[in-house]
PDB file of N, CA and C in Angstrom:
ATOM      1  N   UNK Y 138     -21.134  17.388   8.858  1.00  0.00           N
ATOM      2  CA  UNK Y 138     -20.967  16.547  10.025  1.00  0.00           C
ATOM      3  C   UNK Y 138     -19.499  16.167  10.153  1.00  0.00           C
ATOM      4  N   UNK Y 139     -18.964  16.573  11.100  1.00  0.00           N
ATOM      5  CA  UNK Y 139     -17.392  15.540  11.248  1.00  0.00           C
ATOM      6  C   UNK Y 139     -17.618  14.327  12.538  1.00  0.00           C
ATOM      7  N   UNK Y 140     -16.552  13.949  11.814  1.00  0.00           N
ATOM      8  CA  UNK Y 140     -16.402  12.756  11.761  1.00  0.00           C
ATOM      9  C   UNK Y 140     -15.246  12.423  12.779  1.00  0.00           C
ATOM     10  N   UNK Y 141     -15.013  11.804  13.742  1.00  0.00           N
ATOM     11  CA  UNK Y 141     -13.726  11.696  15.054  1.00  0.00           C
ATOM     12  C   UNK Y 141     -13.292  10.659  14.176  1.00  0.00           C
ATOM     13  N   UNK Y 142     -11.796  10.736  14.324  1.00  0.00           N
ATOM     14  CA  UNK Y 142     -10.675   9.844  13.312  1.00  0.00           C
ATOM     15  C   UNK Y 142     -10.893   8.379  13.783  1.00  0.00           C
ATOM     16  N   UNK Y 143     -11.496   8.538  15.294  1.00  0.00           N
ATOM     17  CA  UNK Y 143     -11.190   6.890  15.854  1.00  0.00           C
ATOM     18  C   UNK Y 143     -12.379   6.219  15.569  1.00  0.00           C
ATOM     19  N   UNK Y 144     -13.527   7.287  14.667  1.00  0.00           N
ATOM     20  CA  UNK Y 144     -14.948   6.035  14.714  1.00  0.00           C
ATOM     21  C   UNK Y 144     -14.936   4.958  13.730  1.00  0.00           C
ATOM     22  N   UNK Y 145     -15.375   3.697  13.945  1.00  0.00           N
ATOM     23  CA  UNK Y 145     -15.103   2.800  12.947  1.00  0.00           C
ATOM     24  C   UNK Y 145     -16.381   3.145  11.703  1.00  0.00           C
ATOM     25  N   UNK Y 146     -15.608   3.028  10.766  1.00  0.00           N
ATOM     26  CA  UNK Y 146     -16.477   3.433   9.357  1.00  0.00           C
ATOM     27  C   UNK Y 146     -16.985   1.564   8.582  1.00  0.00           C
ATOM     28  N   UNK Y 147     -16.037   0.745   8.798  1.00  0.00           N
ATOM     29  CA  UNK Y 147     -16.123  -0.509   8.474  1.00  0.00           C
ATOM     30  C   UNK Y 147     -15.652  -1.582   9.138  1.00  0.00           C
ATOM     31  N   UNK Y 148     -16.290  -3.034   8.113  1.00  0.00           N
ATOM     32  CA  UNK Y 148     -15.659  -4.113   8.839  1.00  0.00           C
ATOM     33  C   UNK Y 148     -15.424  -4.737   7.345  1.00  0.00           C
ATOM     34  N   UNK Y 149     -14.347  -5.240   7.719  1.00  0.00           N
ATOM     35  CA  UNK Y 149     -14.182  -6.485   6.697  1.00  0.00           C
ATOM     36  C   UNK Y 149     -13.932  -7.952   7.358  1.00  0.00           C
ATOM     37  N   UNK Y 150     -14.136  -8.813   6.432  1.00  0.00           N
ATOM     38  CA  UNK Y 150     -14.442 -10.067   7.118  1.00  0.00           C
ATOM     39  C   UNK Y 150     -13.437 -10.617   6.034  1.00  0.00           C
ATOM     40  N   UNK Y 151     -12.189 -11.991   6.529  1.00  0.00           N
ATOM     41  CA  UNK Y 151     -11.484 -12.152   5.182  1.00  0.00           C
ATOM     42  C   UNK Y 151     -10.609 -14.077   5.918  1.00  0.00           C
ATOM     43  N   UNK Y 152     -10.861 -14.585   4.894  1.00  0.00           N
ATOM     44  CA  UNK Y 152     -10.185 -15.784   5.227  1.00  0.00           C
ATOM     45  C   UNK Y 152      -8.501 -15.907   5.238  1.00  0.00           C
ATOM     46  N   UNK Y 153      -7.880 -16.200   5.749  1.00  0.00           N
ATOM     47  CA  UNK Y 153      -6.095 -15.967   5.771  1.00  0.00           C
ATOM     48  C   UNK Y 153      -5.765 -17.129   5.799  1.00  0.00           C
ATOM     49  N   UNK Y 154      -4.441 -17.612   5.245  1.00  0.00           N
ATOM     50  CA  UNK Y 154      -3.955 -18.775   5.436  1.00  0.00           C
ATOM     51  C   UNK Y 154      -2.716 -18.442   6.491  1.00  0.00           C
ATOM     52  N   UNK Y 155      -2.795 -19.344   7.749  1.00  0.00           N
ATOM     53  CA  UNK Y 155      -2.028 -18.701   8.816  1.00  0.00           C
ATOM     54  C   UNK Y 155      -0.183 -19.369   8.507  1.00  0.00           C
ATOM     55  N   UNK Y 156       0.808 -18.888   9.105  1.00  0.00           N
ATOM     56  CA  UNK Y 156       2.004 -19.468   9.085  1.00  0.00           C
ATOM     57  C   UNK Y 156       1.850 -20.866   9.604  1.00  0.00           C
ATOM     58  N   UNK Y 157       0.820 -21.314  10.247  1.00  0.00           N
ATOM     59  CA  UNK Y 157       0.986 -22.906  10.657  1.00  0.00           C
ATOM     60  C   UNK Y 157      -0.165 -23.698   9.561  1.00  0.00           C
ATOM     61  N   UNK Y 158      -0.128 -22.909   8.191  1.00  0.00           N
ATOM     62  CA  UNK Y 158      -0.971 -23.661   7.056  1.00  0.00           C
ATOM     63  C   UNK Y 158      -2.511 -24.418   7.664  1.00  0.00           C
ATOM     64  N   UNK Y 159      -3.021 -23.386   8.502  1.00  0.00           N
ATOM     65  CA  UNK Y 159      -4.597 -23.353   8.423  1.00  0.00           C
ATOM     66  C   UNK Y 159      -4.729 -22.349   8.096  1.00  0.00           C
ATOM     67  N   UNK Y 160      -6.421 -22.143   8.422  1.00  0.00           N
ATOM     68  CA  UNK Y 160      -7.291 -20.837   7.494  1.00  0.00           C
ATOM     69  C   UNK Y 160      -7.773 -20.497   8.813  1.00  0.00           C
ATOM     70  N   UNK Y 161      -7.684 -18.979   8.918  1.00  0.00           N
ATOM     71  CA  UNK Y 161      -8.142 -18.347   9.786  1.00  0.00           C
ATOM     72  C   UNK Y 161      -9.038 -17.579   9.011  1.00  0.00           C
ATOM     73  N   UNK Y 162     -10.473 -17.095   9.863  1.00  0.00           N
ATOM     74  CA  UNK Y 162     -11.523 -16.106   9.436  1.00  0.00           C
ATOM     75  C   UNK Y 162     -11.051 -14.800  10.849  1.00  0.00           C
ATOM     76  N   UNK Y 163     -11.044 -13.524  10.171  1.00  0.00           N
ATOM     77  CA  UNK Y 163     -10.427 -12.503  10.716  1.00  0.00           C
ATOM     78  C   UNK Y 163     -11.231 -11.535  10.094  1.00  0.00           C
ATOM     79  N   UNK Y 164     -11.845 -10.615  11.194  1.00  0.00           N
ATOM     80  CA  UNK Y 164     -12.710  -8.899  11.235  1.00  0.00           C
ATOM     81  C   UNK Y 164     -11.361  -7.794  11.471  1.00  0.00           C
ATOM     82  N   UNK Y 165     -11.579  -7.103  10.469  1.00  0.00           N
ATOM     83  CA  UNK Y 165     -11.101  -5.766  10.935  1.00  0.00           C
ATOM     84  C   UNK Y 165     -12.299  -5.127  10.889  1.00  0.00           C
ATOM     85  N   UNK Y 166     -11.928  -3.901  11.944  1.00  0.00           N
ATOM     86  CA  UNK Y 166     -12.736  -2.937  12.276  1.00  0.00           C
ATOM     87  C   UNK Y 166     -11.776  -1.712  11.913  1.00  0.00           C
ATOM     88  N   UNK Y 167     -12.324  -1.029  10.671  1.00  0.00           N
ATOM     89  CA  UNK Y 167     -11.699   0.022   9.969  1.00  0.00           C
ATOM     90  C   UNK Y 167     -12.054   1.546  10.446  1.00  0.00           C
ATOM     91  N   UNK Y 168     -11.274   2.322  10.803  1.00  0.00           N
ATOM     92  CA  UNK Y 168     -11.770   3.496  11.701  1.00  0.00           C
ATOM     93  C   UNK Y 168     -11.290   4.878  10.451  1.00  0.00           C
ATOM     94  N   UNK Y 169     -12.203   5.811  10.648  1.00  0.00           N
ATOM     95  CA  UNK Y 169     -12.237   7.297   9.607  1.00  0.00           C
ATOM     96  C   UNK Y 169     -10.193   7.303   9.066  1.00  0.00           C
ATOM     97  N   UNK Y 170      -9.709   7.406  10.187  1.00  0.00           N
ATOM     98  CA  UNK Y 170      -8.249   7.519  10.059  1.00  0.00           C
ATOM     99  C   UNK Y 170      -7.168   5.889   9.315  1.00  0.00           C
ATOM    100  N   UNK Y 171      -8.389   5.164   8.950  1.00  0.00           N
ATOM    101  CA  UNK Y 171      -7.054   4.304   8.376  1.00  0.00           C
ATOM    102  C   UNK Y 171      -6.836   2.772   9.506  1.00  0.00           C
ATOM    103  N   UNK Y 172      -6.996   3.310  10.853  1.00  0.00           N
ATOM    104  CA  UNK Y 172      -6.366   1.956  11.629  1.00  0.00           C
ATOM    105  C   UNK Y 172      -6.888   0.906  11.501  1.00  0.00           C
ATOM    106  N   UNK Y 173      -6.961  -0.150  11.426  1.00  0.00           N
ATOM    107  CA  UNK Y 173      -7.286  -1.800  11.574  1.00  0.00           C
ATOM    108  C   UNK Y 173      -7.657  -2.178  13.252  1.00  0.00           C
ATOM    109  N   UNK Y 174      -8.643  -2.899  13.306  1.00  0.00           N
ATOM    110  CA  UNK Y 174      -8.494  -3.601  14.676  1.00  0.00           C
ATOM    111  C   UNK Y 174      -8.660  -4.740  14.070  1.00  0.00           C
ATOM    112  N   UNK Y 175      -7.815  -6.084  14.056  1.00  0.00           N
ATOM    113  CA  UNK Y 175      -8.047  -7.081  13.639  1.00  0.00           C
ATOM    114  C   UNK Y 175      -8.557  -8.202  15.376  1.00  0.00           C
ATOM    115  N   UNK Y 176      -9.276  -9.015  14.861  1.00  0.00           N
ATOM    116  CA  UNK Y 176     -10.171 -10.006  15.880  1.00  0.00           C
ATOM    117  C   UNK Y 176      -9.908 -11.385  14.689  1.00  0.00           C
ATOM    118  N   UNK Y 177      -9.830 -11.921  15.669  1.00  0.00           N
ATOM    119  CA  UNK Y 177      -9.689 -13.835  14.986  1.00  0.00           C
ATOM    120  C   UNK Y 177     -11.092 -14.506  14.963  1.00  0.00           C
ATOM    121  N   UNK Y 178     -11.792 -14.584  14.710  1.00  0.00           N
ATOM    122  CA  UNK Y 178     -13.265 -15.497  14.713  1.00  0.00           C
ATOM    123  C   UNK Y 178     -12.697 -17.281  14.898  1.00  0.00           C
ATOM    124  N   UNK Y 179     -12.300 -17.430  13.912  1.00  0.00           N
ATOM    125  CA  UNK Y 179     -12.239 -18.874  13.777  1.00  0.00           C
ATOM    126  C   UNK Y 179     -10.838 -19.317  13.297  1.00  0.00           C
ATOM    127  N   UNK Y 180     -10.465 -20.359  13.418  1.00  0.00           N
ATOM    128  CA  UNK Y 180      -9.341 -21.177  12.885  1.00  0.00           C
ATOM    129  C   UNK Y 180      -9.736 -22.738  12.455  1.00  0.00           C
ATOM    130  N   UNK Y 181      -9.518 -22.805  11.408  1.00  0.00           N
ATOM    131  CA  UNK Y 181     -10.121 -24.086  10.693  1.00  0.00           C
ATOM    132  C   UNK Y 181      -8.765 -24.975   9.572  1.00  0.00           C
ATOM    133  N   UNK Y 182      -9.208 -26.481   9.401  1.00  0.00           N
ATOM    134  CA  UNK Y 182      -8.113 -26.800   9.044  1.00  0.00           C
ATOM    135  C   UNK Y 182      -7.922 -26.982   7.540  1.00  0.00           C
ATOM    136  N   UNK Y 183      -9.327 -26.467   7.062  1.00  0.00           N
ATOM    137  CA  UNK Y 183      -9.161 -26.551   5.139  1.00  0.00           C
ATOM    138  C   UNK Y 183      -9.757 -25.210   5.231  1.00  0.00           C
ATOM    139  N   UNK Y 184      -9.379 -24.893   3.877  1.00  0.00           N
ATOM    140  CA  UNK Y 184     -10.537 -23.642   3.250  1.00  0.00           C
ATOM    141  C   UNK Y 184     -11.614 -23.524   2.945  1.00  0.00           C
ATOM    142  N   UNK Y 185     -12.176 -24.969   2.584  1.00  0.00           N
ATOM    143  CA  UNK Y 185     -13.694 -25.127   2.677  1.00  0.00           C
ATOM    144  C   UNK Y 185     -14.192 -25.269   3.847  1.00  0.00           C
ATOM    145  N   UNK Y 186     -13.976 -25.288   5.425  1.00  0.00           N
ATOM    146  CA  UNK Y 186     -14.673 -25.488   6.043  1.00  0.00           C
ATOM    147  C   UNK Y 186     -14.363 -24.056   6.788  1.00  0.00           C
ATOM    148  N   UNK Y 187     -13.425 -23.505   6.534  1.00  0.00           N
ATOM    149  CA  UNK Y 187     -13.330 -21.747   7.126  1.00  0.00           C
ATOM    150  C   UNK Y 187     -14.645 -21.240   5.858  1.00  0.00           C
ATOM    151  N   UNK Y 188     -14.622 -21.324   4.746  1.00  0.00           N
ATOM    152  CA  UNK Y 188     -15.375 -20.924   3.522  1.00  0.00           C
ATOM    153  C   UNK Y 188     -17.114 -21.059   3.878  1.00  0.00           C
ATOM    154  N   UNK Y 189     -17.178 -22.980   4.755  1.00  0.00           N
ATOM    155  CA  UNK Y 189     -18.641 -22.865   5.171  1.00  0.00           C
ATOM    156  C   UNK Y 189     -18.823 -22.464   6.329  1.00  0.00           C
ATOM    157  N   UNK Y 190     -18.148 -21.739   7.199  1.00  0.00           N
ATOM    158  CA  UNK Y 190     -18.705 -21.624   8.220  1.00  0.00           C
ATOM    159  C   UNK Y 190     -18.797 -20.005   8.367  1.00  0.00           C
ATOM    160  N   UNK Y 191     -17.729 -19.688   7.521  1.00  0.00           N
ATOM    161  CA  UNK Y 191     -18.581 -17.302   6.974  1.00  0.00           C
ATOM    162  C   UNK Y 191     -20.006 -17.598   6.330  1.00  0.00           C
ATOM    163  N   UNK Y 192     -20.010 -18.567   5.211  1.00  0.00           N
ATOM    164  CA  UNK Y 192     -21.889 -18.863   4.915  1.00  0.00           C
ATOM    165  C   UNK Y 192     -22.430 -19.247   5.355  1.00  0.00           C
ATOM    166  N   UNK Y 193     -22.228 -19.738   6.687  1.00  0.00           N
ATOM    167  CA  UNK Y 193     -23.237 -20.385   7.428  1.00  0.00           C
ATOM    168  C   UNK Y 193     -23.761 -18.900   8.631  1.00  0.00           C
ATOM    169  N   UNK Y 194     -22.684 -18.306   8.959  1.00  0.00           N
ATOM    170  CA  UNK Y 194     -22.838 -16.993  10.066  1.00  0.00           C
ATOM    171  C   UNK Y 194     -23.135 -16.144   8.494  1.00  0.00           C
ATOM    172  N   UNK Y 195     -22.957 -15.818   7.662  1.00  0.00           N
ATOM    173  CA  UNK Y 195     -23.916 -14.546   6.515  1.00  0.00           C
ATOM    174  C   UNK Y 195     -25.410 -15.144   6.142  1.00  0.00           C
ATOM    175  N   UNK Y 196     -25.809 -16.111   6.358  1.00  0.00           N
ATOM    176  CA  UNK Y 196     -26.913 -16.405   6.363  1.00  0.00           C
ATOM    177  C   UNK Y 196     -27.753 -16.457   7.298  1.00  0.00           C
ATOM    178  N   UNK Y 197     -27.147 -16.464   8.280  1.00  0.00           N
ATOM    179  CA  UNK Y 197     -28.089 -16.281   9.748  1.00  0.00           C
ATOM    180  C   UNK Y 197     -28.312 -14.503  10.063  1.00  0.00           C
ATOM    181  N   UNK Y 198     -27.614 -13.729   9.543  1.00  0.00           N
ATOM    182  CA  UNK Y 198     -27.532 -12.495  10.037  1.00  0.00           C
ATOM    183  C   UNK Y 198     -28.661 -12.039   9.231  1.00  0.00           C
ATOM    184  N   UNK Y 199     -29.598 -11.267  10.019  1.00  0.00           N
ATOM    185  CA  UNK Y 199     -30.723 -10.677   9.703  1.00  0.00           C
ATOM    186  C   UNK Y 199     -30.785  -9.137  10.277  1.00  0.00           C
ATOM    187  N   UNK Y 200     -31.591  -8.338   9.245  1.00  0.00           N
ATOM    188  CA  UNK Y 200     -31.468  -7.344   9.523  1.00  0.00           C
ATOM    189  C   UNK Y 200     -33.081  -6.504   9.941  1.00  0.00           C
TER     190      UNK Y 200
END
């Protein structure tokens, strides 16, 4: 089977500490060839509350 370079193969989901010292929650969408699409979800002002609110959306997701 091939595979087109632009299909996304993954996502990662990852907390960042931004240059204005909050926490951002940020998706890349990882494609066969390597590229990133990064998306911002949230911006929060500690790490525990960027921290509860990815466990609060991974616990709701059902499959």
């Amino acid at each position: 089977m091939d595979v087109e370079s632009d299909t996304p193969q993954r996502v990662t989901v990852v907390i960042e500490k931004t240059k204005a010292e909050t926490w951002s929650i940020g998706a890349y969408l990882i494609t066969a060839d390597g590229r990133r699409d990064r998306r911002a979800l949230g911006v929060f002002e500690t790490y525990k509350e960027a921290a509860g609110s990815l466990r609060g959306a991974w616990q709701s997701v059902t499959l």
